[in-house]
Amino acid sequence: MRKVALFSLLTLLLTMGMLITAVSSEVDRHTPGFPQSVESLQLPAILPVNLSDVEKAILELSKQGVLSEEDAAKLKGFSNLSLQDAVTRIGNTELRNSLLNLSNKDVLSPDDVEAFLNYLSSLKTSGALNPVDELLALRALELLAKANQSPYTSRILLTMLSVLKDLETQKSGNLTTFFKGSLQSPAEKVFQSFPTLPLPLLQLPTAPQLRLSLPKIPYSVLIIAGICCFSTIALLFGKRLAAHFSKKLNIRSIERMQTLKVGDRFLEAYWLSVHIVSTISGVKKVDSETHREYLARVCQRLGPGVADLFRDITTAYEEYRYGFRAEAGQRVLNGFGKLMEHARAST
Amino acid sequence: MVILFVFLDNLFSLGYSIIVVWCFFAMAIFDVVKKELIDREVLIEKENELKLVTSALLSRGHVLMEGVPGVAKTYTSKALAKLLGLSFKRVQMTPDLLPSDIIGYYVYDQRSGGFVLRKGPIFTNILLVDEINRASPRTQSALLEAMQERQVTIEGELYKLEEPFMVIATQNPVEMEGVFPLPEAQLDRFLIKVVTGYTSTKGLVKIMKNADEIEEAIESLKPVIAHNEVLEEIRKVRYVRIDESLYSYIASIVEETRRHAAVRLGASPRAAIALVKMAKAWAYTSSRDYVIPDDVKAVAQPVLMHRIIVKPELELQGVTPDKVVEDVLSRIPVPKP
């Protein structure tokens, strides 16, 4: 029985292990520090940032005095500026010429946009570009990109916000309530993830976290595993516990039992003795079994004291029952009394 | 006064019981046989067979011994006869053996000028009939009639056989050519069938080591019980007590052999009587004057085995009469309480 229980426990553990392995196969299998997939390297196709957000930010900065009146005037009606107006308002001649050259192109390729953004970056790094000119140049570029249906529109808008953020940071030293309040949560996240340096403005993927948590196991698996564990424990130890309690109950029930309805107290004493030893040993008497056959079988499971006692009872019972010796009846009764005492003491 | 009377009465009754029991088992036949043959290793690993044959003798029955040659069938019979102070004769059955060769015949005596009876080997206490199935049906019938009636008729004259009279017939279960198998009715005449098997390796080694000594020991066996004492023992067995419930138990066993699905012919009422007789004798040889269910179970196989005929189709599947008896015994409840 124990071997069977251990075997079932091992089978259970193996099954659980296989299930856990199957579930944990969904865990990311990538080197920490690298993006999880190629998709994450691409810019988000749609960002919840539009031109009105940029204009709102400009107005807010103007109110806070981050932008001078002259700069605010240049950026007035930012969202409604035409390409010509935007280019006209740019103070940097070189930049203005570059934009005009760009606008003269029939088709604006992604490489052209990329090259212009790099050009803006280089100008900014060299200090030859002020933020207002940069914003206007970006507005003009955005108009050109939109006209050519370039996917770079969103990136340009984000760059605009980045410029405004840098402007505010330079003036106030920290982020103002505007960026916390006016920008919506997804945009804010993107914004906050920007590097301190203005360019390149590629959204860096967030560093993948090392997951040390256990894989998710379905509830059904947990319930089945629980039932199996309980059954195994019950199989291993339950029988012993149950046998112990049932033994106590059975022996107490004998004490309460009035008679076995045999009509002979000596015969009753023998059959009650059979009941006691079968309770103690867990070996039940089969109907087709003779008294000696049962004695031989049950003695293998009884202690030497009880076995000798039951042997005497059986012999006396045979003498009384089949040998018609009345004096043997008393021996059955005495043996039964001793057996009861032993049973009470042992339980 | 009353107390003294009761005390004395109990004392006397107890003393009487002790004396009765002592008398009953003072000459327990099997104890003597066992001591001389088993304990002294004259017969090795043959205790059960010896006990069965002794019980059959005490039940006034005949024994059919089945076993391959060389498993001490003759030695067992011979040793038992010598120990019990009984006369012993042996007949080797052959197809040309005539009934007169067994029971005897009249021959003309020139000196007296008349016919004198030449008694056959059947005029003995223990007759060993070797390979009974080799004899012609005619001879078998003559022998079996003598077994049943315990008397023979020669030339119209009736001769009673001397008591105790027991035939121990052997048959080889392997050889099937040139034999006349005993019909069911004749098999029923045998009280028990004892299957003698081979000894264990340990026993075989003992036999090999002491082969000469065993032979000498059997030849030099002296009677330990007188002839009339054996008859007394047989008489005592009749008084072994058997409870009413055990009669019902035996009846259930016998009836169940008839109802069994694998059986073509079950045990007869004669089998039930044989079971009672053998259970009594078995109890007696176990030093008891009462029968317990174990006695019935112990002799059920030898008593019923040769009386049951299994259906041929099931026989081919390996169902044997002893398996049927075993199955029946495992199904019939022992008397309760």
mmCIF file of C-alpha atoms in Angstrom, chain A:
data_model
loop_
_atom_site.group_PDB
_atom_site.id
_atom_site.type_symbol
_atom_site.label_atom_id
_atom_site.label_comp_id
_atom_site.label_asym_id
_atom_site.label_seq_id
_atom_site.Cartn_x
_atom_site.Cartn_y
_atom_site.Cartn_z
ATOM 1 C CA MET A 1 0.000 0.000 0.000
ATOM 2 C CA ARG A 2 2.800 2.359 0.955
ATOM 3 C CA LYS A 3 4.633 1.633 -2.271
ATOM 4 C CA VAL A 4 1.511 2.409 -4.260
ATOM 5 C CA ALA A 5 1.070 5.678 -2.373
ATOM 6 C CA LEU A 6 4.682 6.686 -2.974
ATOM 7 C CA PHE A 7 4.404 5.780 -6.623
ATOM 8 C CA SER A 8 1.244 7.886 -6.983
ATOM 9 C CA LEU A 9 2.956 10.785 -5.175
ATOM 10 C CA LEU A 10 5.891 10.602 -7.569
ATOM 11 C CA THR A 11 3.507 10.476 -10.523
ATOM 12 C CA LEU A 12 1.708 13.500 -9.142
ATOM 13 C CA LEU A 13 4.942 15.439 -8.727
ATOM 14 C CA LEU A 14 5.981 14.548 -12.257
ATOM 15 C CA THR A 15 2.614 15.681 -13.634
ATOM 16 C CA MET A 16 2.829 18.948 -11.707
ATOM 17 C CA GLY A 17 6.357 19.514 -12.954
ATOM 18 C CA MET A 18 5.232 19.005 -16.534
ATOM 19 C CA LEU A 19 2.337 21.410 -16.074
ATOM 20 C CA ILE A 20 4.556 24.064 -14.533
ATOM 21 C CA THR A 21 7.046 23.649 -17.362
ATOM 22 C CA ALA A 22 4.256 24.039 -19.888
ATOM 23 C CA VAL A 23 3.014 27.209 -18.211
ATOM 24 C CA SER A 24 6.466 28.657 -17.664
ATOM 25 C CA SER A 25 7.268 28.255 -21.361
ATOM 26 C CA GLU A 26 5.439 31.569 -21.746
ATOM 27 C CA VAL A 27 8.213 33.331 -19.783
ATOM 28 C CA ASP A 28 10.297 35.774 -21.851
ATOM 29 C CA ARG A 29 13.333 34.177 -23.269
ATOM 30 C CA HIS A 30 15.549 37.132 -24.034
ATOM 31 C CA THR A 31 18.787 38.506 -22.767
ATOM 32 C CA PRO A 32 18.174 41.196 -20.136
ATOM 33 C CA GLY A 33 18.907 44.662 -21.482
ATOM 34 C CA PHE A 34 17.779 43.917 -25.012
ATOM 35 C CA PRO A 35 14.357 44.629 -26.411
ATOM 36 C CA GLN A 36 11.967 41.755 -26.322
ATOM 37 C CA SER A 37 11.017 41.966 -29.957
ATOM 38 C CA VAL A 38 11.695 43.846 -33.188
ATOM 39 C CA GLU A 39 8.323 45.580 -32.903
ATOM 40 C CA SER A 40 9.420 47.434 -29.830
ATOM 41 C CA LEU A 41 12.199 49.138 -31.817
ATOM 42 C CA GLN A 42 9.686 50.807 -34.128
ATOM 43 C CA LEU A 43 8.089 54.046 -33.213
ATOM 44 C CA PRO A 44 4.572 53.894 -32.093
ATOM 45 C CA ALA A 45 2.374 54.388 -35.137
ATOM 46 C CA ILE A 46 -0.149 56.579 -33.411
ATOM 47 C CA LEU A 47 0.670 58.725 -30.480
ATOM 48 C CA PRO A 48 -1.996 60.620 -28.701
ATOM 49 C CA VAL A 49 -0.191 63.952 -29.344
ATOM 50 C CA ASN A 50 -1.454 66.479 -31.833
ATOM 51 C CA LEU A 51 -0.710 69.988 -32.836
ATOM 52 C CA SER A 52 -3.218 71.553 -30.469
ATOM 53 C CA ASP A 53 -1.291 70.008 -27.539
ATOM 54 C CA VAL A 54 1.821 71.740 -28.782
ATOM 55 C CA GLU A 55 -0.021 75.056 -29.091
ATOM 56 C CA LYS A 56 -1.483 74.675 -25.621
ATOM 57 C CA ALA A 57 1.989 74.083 -24.286
ATOM 58 C CA ILE A 58 3.264 77.205 -26.072
ATOM 59 C CA LEU A 59 0.458 79.297 -24.626
ATOM 60 C CA GLU A 60 1.096 77.942 -21.147
ATOM 61 C CA LEU A 61 4.792 78.706 -21.407
ATOM 62 C CA SER A 62 3.949 82.159 -22.608
ATOM 63 C CA LYS A 63 1.728 82.733 -19.598
ATOM 64 C CA GLN A 64 4.431 81.525 -17.264
ATOM 65 C CA GLY A 65 6.884 83.923 -18.873
ATOM 66 C CA VAL A 66 9.117 81.175 -20.111
ATOM 67 C CA LEU A 67 8.713 82.592 -23.587
ATOM 68 C CA SER A 68 9.419 86.242 -24.234
ATOM 69 C CA GLU A 69 6.761 88.429 -25.890
ATOM 70 C CA GLU A 70 8.713 88.473 -29.124
ATOM 71 C CA ASP A 71 9.023 84.681 -29.134
ATOM 72 C CA ALA A 72 5.346 84.318 -28.222
ATOM 73 C CA ALA A 73 4.406 86.613 -31.088
ATOM 74 C CA LYS A 74 6.477 84.500 -33.495
ATOM 75 C CA LEU A 75 4.724 81.360 -32.304
ATOM 76 C CA LYS A 76 1.249 82.879 -32.308
ATOM 77 C CA GLY A 77 -1.298 80.813 -34.153
ATOM 78 C CA PHE A 78 1.204 77.953 -34.255
ATOM 79 C CA SER A 79 -1.261 75.343 -35.251
ATOM 80 C CA ASN A 80 -2.670 77.407 -38.078
ATOM 81 C CA LEU A 81 0.643 78.478 -39.555
ATOM 82 C CA SER A 82 1.149 77.833 -43.246
ATOM 83 C CA LEU A 83 4.441 76.619 -44.625
ATOM 84 C CA GLN A 84 5.285 80.037 -45.953
ATOM 85 C CA ASP A 85 4.471 81.822 -42.662
ATOM 86 C CA ALA A 86 6.502 79.341 -40.681
ATOM 87 C CA VAL A 87 9.502 79.682 -42.951
ATOM 88 C CA THR A 88 9.203 83.490 -42.999
ATOM 89 C CA ARG A 89 9.204 83.728 -39.211
ATOM 90 C CA ILE A 90 12.457 81.719 -38.857
ATOM 91 C CA GLY A 91 15.307 84.069 -37.997
ATOM 92 C CA ASN A 92 18.156 81.738 -39.020
ATOM 93 C CA THR A 93 18.734 82.368 -42.720
ATOM 94 C CA GLU A 94 20.608 79.164 -43.327
ATOM 95 C CA LEU A 95 17.801 77.165 -41.806
ATOM 96 C CA ARG A 96 15.221 79.068 -43.779
ATOM 97 C CA ASN A 97 17.076 78.309 -47.030
ATOM 98 C CA SER A 98 17.340 74.666 -46.158
ATOM 99 C CA LEU A 99 13.606 74.520 -45.593
ATOM 100 C CA LEU A 100 12.906 76.267 -48.852
ATOM 101 C CA ASN A 101 15.125 73.770 -50.655
ATOM 102 C CA LEU A 102 13.294 70.968 -48.968
ATOM 103 C CA SER A 103 9.903 72.393 -49.906
ATOM 104 C CA ASN A 104 10.978 72.584 -53.537
ATOM 105 C CA LYS A 105 11.372 68.832 -53.676
ATOM 106 C CA ASP A 106 8.466 67.052 -55.301
ATOM 107 C CA VAL A 107 8.515 64.072 -52.999
ATOM 108 C CA LEU A 108 9.779 64.153 -49.440
ATOM 109 C CA SER A 109 11.428 60.873 -48.641
ATOM 110 C CA PRO A 110 11.924 59.530 -45.080
ATOM 111 C CA ASP A 111 15.668 59.952 -45.581
ATOM 112 C CA ASP A 112 15.126 63.639 -46.279
ATOM 113 C CA VAL A 113 13.150 64.062 -43.060
ATOM 114 C CA GLU A 114 15.775 62.113 -41.134
ATOM 115 C CA ALA A 115 18.554 64.183 -42.626
ATOM 116 C CA PHE A 116 16.765 67.435 -41.784
ATOM 117 C CA LEU A 117 16.166 66.371 -38.211
ATOM 118 C CA ASN A 118 19.853 65.494 -37.908
ATOM 119 C CA TYR A 119 20.675 68.867 -39.357
ATOM 120 C CA LEU A 120 18.496 70.587 -36.750
ATOM 121 C CA SER A 121 20.202 68.587 -34.077
ATOM 122 C CA SER A 122 23.622 69.572 -35.255
ATOM 123 C CA LEU A 123 22.577 73.235 -35.359
ATOM 124 C CA LYS A 124 21.211 72.985 -31.849
ATOM 125 C CA THR A 125 24.382 71.369 -30.583
ATOM 126 C CA SER A 126 26.483 74.099 -32.145
ATOM 127 C CA GLY A 127 24.284 76.771 -30.448
ATOM 128 C CA ALA A 128 23.274 78.324 -33.756
ATOM 129 C CA LEU A 129 19.626 77.530 -33.270
ATOM 130 C CA ASN A 130 17.203 79.035 -30.823
ATOM 131 C CA PRO A 131 14.178 77.095 -29.631
ATOM 132 C CA VAL A 132 11.643 79.331 -31.434
ATOM 133 C CA ASP A 133 13.367 78.850 -34.794
ATOM 134 C CA GLU A 134 13.574 75.161 -34.082
ATOM 135 C CA LEU A 135 9.850 74.982 -33.314
ATOM 136 C CA LEU A 136 9.006 76.927 -36.465
ATOM 137 C CA ALA A 137 11.317 74.728 -38.549
ATOM 138 C CA LEU A 138 9.704 71.644 -37.076
ATOM 139 C CA ARG A 139 6.255 73.109 -37.866
ATOM 140 C CA ALA A 140 7.300 73.672 -41.465
ATOM 141 C CA LEU A 141 8.757 70.174 -41.666
ATOM 142 C CA GLU A 142 5.565 68.778 -40.198
ATOM 143 C CA LEU A 143 3.542 70.534 -42.890
ATOM 144 C CA LEU A 144 5.814 69.149 -45.584
ATOM 145 C CA ALA A 145 5.646 65.653 -44.107
ATOM 146 C CA LYS A 146 1.883 65.830 -43.864
ATOM 147 C CA ALA A 147 1.659 66.933 -47.493
ATOM 148 C CA ASN A 148 3.785 63.914 -48.486
ATOM 149 C CA GLN A 149 1.886 61.593 -46.103
ATOM 150 C CA SER A 150 5.072 60.759 -44.301
ATOM 151 C CA PRO A 151 4.846 58.642 -41.133
ATOM 152 C CA TYR A 152 7.242 61.092 -39.450
ATOM 153 C CA THR A 153 4.484 63.550 -38.419
ATOM 154 C CA SER A 154 4.087 62.144 -34.954
ATOM 155 C CA ARG A 155 7.816 62.039 -34.400
ATOM 156 C CA ILE A 156 8.051 65.694 -35.397
ATOM 157 C CA LEU A 157 5.289 66.623 -32.966
ATOM 158 C CA LEU A 158 7.069 64.769 -30.180
ATOM 159 C CA THR A 159 10.261 66.592 -31.038
ATOM 160 C CA MET A 160 8.336 69.861 -30.705
ATOM 161 C CA LEU A 161 7.189 68.885 -27.231
ATOM 162 C CA SER A 162 10.724 67.893 -26.396
ATOM 163 C CA VAL A 163 11.930 71.342 -27.414
ATOM 164 C CA LEU A 164 9.290 72.993 -25.256
ATOM 165 C CA LYS A 165 10.219 70.745 -22.342
ATOM 166 C CA ASP A 166 13.867 71.698 -22.678
ATOM 167 C CA LEU A 167 12.851 75.317 -22.793
ATOM 168 C CA GLU A 168 10.894 75.060 -19.597
ATOM 169 C CA THR A 169 13.644 73.056 -17.913
ATOM 170 C CA GLN A 170 16.184 75.704 -18.820
ATOM 171 C CA LYS A 171 14.003 78.497 -17.390
ATOM 172 C CA SER A 172 12.511 76.908 -14.301
ATOM 173 C CA GLY A 173 14.935 74.101 -13.535
ATOM 174 C CA ASN A 174 12.236 71.501 -13.080
ATOM 175 C CA LEU A 175 9.124 70.280 -14.705
ATOM 176 C CA THR A 176 6.134 72.457 -14.232
ATOM 177 C CA THR A 177 2.625 71.620 -13.596
ATOM 178 C CA PHE A 178 1.816 72.100 -17.234
ATOM 179 C CA PHE A 179 3.560 68.962 -18.362
ATOM 180 C CA LYS A 180 2.052 67.091 -15.504
ATOM 181 C CA GLY A 181 -1.412 68.451 -16.043
ATOM 182 C CA SER A 182 -1.912 69.144 -19.671
ATOM 183 C CA LEU A 183 -0.287 66.089 -21.112
ATOM 184 C CA GLN A 184 -2.290 62.984 -20.933
ATOM 185 C CA SER A 185 -0.877 59.949 -19.277
ATOM 186 C CA PRO A 186 0.409 57.947 -22.329
ATOM 187 C CA ALA A 187 1.994 61.025 -23.819
ATOM 188 C CA GLU A 188 3.527 61.889 -20.479
ATOM 189 C CA LYS A 189 5.045 58.476 -20.239
ATOM 190 C CA VAL A 190 6.586 58.821 -23.638
ATOM 191 C CA PHE A 191 7.742 62.289 -22.747
ATOM 192 C CA GLN A 192 9.328 61.286 -19.496
ATOM 193 C CA SER A 193 11.155 58.486 -21.175
ATOM 194 C CA PHE A 194 12.966 60.966 -23.455
ATOM 195 C CA PRO A 195 16.653 61.323 -22.869
ATOM 196 C CA THR A 196 17.950 64.575 -21.388
ATOM 197 C CA LEU A 197 19.751 65.395 -24.585
ATOM 198 C CA PRO A 198 17.286 66.664 -27.191
ATOM 199 C CA LEU A 199 18.353 64.363 -29.990
ATOM 200 C CA PRO A 200 18.113 61.686 -31.113
ATOM 201 C CA LEU A 201 14.469 61.680 -30.229
ATOM 202 C CA LEU A 202 13.931 57.994 -30.687
ATOM 203 C CA GLN A 203 11.851 56.512 -27.990
ATOM 204 C CA LEU A 204 14.138 54.204 -26.108
ATOM 205 C CA PRO A 205 12.510 51.034 -25.088
ATOM 206 C CA THR A 206 12.131 50.585 -21.392
ATOM 207 C CA ALA A 207 14.713 48.246 -19.961
ATOM 208 C CA PRO A 208 13.178 44.814 -19.551
ATOM 209 C CA GLN A 209 12.818 43.839 -15.947
ATOM 210 C CA LEU A 210 14.089 40.571 -14.638
ATOM 211 C CA ARG A 211 11.045 38.566 -13.654
ATOM 212 C CA LEU A 212 11.714 36.423 -10.649
ATOM 213 C CA SER A 213 8.113 35.748 -9.857
ATOM 214 C CA LEU A 214 6.755 32.201 -10.276
ATOM 215 C CA PRO A 215 4.861 31.473 -13.445
ATOM 216 C CA LYS A 216 1.117 31.674 -13.280
ATOM 217 C CA ILE A 217 -0.493 28.284 -12.629
ATOM 218 C CA PRO A 218 -4.120 27.843 -13.572
ATOM 219 C CA TYR A 219 -6.509 27.402 -10.660
ATOM 220 C CA SER A 220 -7.792 24.117 -12.036
ATOM 221 C CA VAL A 221 -4.268 22.685 -11.909
ATOM 222 C CA LEU A 222 -3.864 23.895 -8.330
ATOM 223 C CA ILE A 223 -7.202 22.361 -7.301
ATOM 224 C CA ILE A 224 -6.389 19.010 -8.927
ATOM 225 C CA ALA A 225 -2.930 19.018 -7.360
ATOM 226 C CA GLY A 226 -4.480 19.803 -3.979
ATOM 227 C CA ILE A 227 -6.969 16.956 -4.254
ATOM 228 C CA CYS A 228 -4.216 14.551 -5.324
ATOM 229 C CA CYS A 229 -1.957 15.646 -2.435
ATOM 230 C CA PHE A 230 -4.812 15.264 0.041
ATOM 231 C CA SER A 231 -5.675 11.819 -1.311
ATOM 232 C CA THR A 232 -2.061 10.697 -1.123
ATOM 233 C CA ILE A 233 -1.667 11.926 2.442
ATOM 234 C CA ALA A 234 -4.985 10.321 3.361
ATOM 235 C CA LEU A 235 -3.840 7.079 1.760
ATOM 236 C CA LEU A 236 -0.544 7.140 3.623
ATOM 237 C CA PHE A 237 -1.664 8.221 7.033
ATOM 238 C CA GLY A 238 -5.462 8.345 6.984
ATOM 239 C CA LYS A 239 -5.964 4.622 7.270
ATOM 240 C CA ARG A 240 -3.837 4.421 10.360
ATOM 241 C CA LEU A 241 -5.618 7.340 11.977
ATOM 242 C CA ALA A 242 -9.039 6.059 10.939
ATOM 243 C CA ALA A 243 -8.173 2.564 12.151
ATOM 244 C CA HIS A 244 -7.060 3.983 15.490
ATOM 245 C CA PHE A 245 -10.298 5.894 16.006
ATOM 246 C CA SER A 246 -12.535 3.119 14.665
ATOM 247 C CA LYS A 247 -10.723 0.664 16.952
ATOM 248 C CA LYS A 248 -11.589 2.842 19.943
ATOM 249 C CA LEU A 249 -15.178 3.229 18.826
ATOM 250 C CA ASN A 250 -15.633 -0.475 18.089
ATOM 251 C CA ILE A 251 -14.234 -1.606 21.424
ATOM 252 C CA ARG A 252 -16.401 0.926 23.245
ATOM 253 C CA SER A 253 -19.398 -0.293 21.286
ATOM 254 C CA ILE A 254 -18.751 -3.813 22.643
ATOM 255 C CA GLU A 255 -18.963 -2.466 26.159
ATOM 256 C CA ARG A 256 -22.346 -0.967 25.374
ATOM 257 C CA MET A 257 -23.506 -4.072 23.531
ATOM 258 C CA GLN A 258 -25.942 -6.028 25.652
ATOM 259 C CA THR A 259 -25.848 -9.440 23.998
ATOM 260 C CA LEU A 260 -25.074 -10.969 20.659
ATOM 261 C CA LYS A 261 -28.512 -12.621 20.712
ATOM 262 C CA VAL A 262 -26.963 -16.078 20.740
ATOM 263 C CA GLY A 263 -28.655 -17.110 23.916
ATOM 264 C CA ASP A 264 -25.471 -18.504 25.407
ATOM 265 C CA ARG A 265 -23.107 -16.185 27.228
ATOM 266 C CA PHE A 266 -20.069 -18.405 26.614
ATOM 267 C CA LEU A 267 -20.642 -18.496 22.872
ATOM 268 C CA GLU A 268 -21.326 -14.757 22.945
ATOM 269 C CA ALA A 269 -18.024 -14.247 24.730
ATOM 270 C CA TYR A 270 -16.174 -16.062 21.944
ATOM 271 C CA TRP A 271 -17.831 -14.102 19.136
ATOM 272 C CA LEU A 272 -17.208 -10.840 20.965
ATOM 273 C CA SER A 273 -13.565 -11.899 21.319
ATOM 274 C CA VAL A 274 -13.484 -12.468 17.563
ATOM 275 C CA HIS A 275 -14.891 -8.954 17.160
ATOM 276 C CA ILE A 276 -12.204 -7.497 19.415
ATOM 277 C CA VAL A 277 -9.262 -9.222 17.765
ATOM 278 C CA SER A 278 -10.570 -8.389 14.328
ATOM 279 C CA THR A 279 -10.813 -4.739 15.432
ATOM 280 C CA ILE A 280 -7.324 -4.767 16.914
ATOM 281 C CA SER A 281 -5.712 -6.570 13.997
ATOM 282 C CA GLY A 282 -7.906 -5.406 11.135
ATOM 283 C CA VAL A 283 -8.319 -9.052 10.041
ATOM 284 C CA LYS A 284 -11.992 -9.941 9.603
ATOM 285 C CA LYS A 285 -13.233 -13.485 9.954
ATOM 286 C CA VAL A 286 -14.536 -14.945 6.715
ATOM 287 C CA ASP A 287 -17.730 -17.012 6.961
ATOM 288 C CA SER A 288 -16.184 -20.058 5.318
ATOM 289 C CA GLU A 289 -13.165 -19.893 7.606
ATOM 290 C CA THR A 290 -12.902 -22.296 10.525
ATOM 291 C CA HIS A 291 -12.027 -21.040 14.000
ATOM 292 C CA ARG A 292 -8.508 -22.436 13.766
ATOM 293 C CA GLU A 293 -7.952 -21.041 10.296
ATOM 294 C CA TYR A 294 -8.957 -17.617 11.559
ATOM 295 C CA LEU A 295 -6.788 -18.053 14.630
ATOM 296 C CA ALA A 296 -3.756 -18.842 12.470
ATOM 297 C CA ARG A 297 -4.418 -15.854 10.243
ATOM 298 C CA VAL A 298 -5.156 -13.335 12.959
ATOM 299 C CA CYS A 299 -2.245 -14.394 15.194
ATOM 300 C CA GLN A 300 0.190 -13.149 12.561
ATOM 301 C CA ARG A 301 -1.117 -9.639 13.183
ATOM 302 C CA LEU A 302 -1.504 -9.774 16.957
ATOM 303 C CA GLY A 303 1.037 -9.296 19.694
ATOM 304 C CA PRO A 304 2.215 -12.458 21.480
ATOM 305 C CA GLY A 305 0.150 -11.751 24.615
ATOM 306 C CA VAL A 306 -3.132 -11.209 22.799
ATOM 307 C CA ALA A 307 -2.407 -14.086 20.403
ATOM 308 C CA ASP A 308 -1.940 -16.534 23.306
ATOM 309 C CA LEU A 309 -5.084 -15.220 24.955
ATOM 310 C CA PHE A 310 -7.138 -15.653 21.792
ATOM 311 C CA ARG A 311 -5.645 -19.109 21.202
ATOM 312 C CA ASP A 312 -6.866 -20.179 24.660
ATOM 313 C CA ILE A 313 -10.291 -18.687 23.994
ATOM 314 C CA THR A 314 -10.586 -20.511 20.648
ATOM 315 C CA THR A 315 -9.524 -23.838 22.127
ATOM 316 C CA ALA A 316 -11.943 -23.446 25.000
ATOM 317 C CA TYR A 317 -14.718 -22.430 22.613
ATOM 318 C CA GLU A 318 -14.158 -25.552 20.501
ATOM 319 C CA GLU A 319 -14.244 -27.741 23.582
ATOM 320 C CA TYR A 320 -17.423 -26.066 24.791
ATOM 321 C CA ARG A 321 -19.176 -25.795 21.417
ATOM 322 C CA TYR A 322 -18.232 -29.079 19.752
ATOM 323 C CA GLY A 323 -16.864 -31.119 22.649
ATOM 324 C CA PHE A 324 -19.860 -30.450 24.931
ATOM 325 C CA ARG A 325 -17.600 -29.686 27.899
ATOM 326 C CA ALA A 326 -19.402 -27.265 30.148
ATOM 327 C CA GLU A 327 -16.278 -26.362 32.132
ATOM 328 C CA ALA A 328 -14.636 -24.958 28.994
ATOM 329 C CA GLY A 329 -17.320 -22.239 28.861
ATOM 330 C CA GLN A 330 -15.913 -20.551 31.934
ATOM 331 C CA ARG A 331 -12.473 -20.485 30.305
ATOM 332 C CA VAL A 332 -13.971 -18.700 27.317
ATOM 333 C CA LEU A 333 -15.546 -16.154 29.634
ATOM 334 C CA ASN A 334 -12.339 -15.603 31.608
ATOM 335 C CA GLY A 335 -10.330 -15.231 28.427
ATOM 336 C CA PHE A 336 -12.831 -12.723 27.089
ATOM 337 C CA GLY A 337 -12.541 -10.667 30.290
ATOM 338 C CA LYS A 338 -8.755 -10.555 29.967
ATOM 339 C CA LEU A 339 -9.006 -9.693 26.299
ATOM 340 C CA MET A 340 -11.361 -6.789 27.058
ATOM 341 C CA GLU A 341 -8.932 -5.448 29.656
ATOM 342 C CA HIS A 342 -6.097 -5.689 27.178
ATOM 343 C CA ALA A 343 -8.143 -3.967 24.487
ATOM 344 C CA ARG A 344 -9.091 -1.125 26.844
ATOM 345 C CA ALA A 345 -5.488 -0.707 27.960
ATOM 346 C CA SER A 346 -4.104 -0.727 24.435
ATOM 347 C CA THR A 347 -6.568 1.847 23.123
#
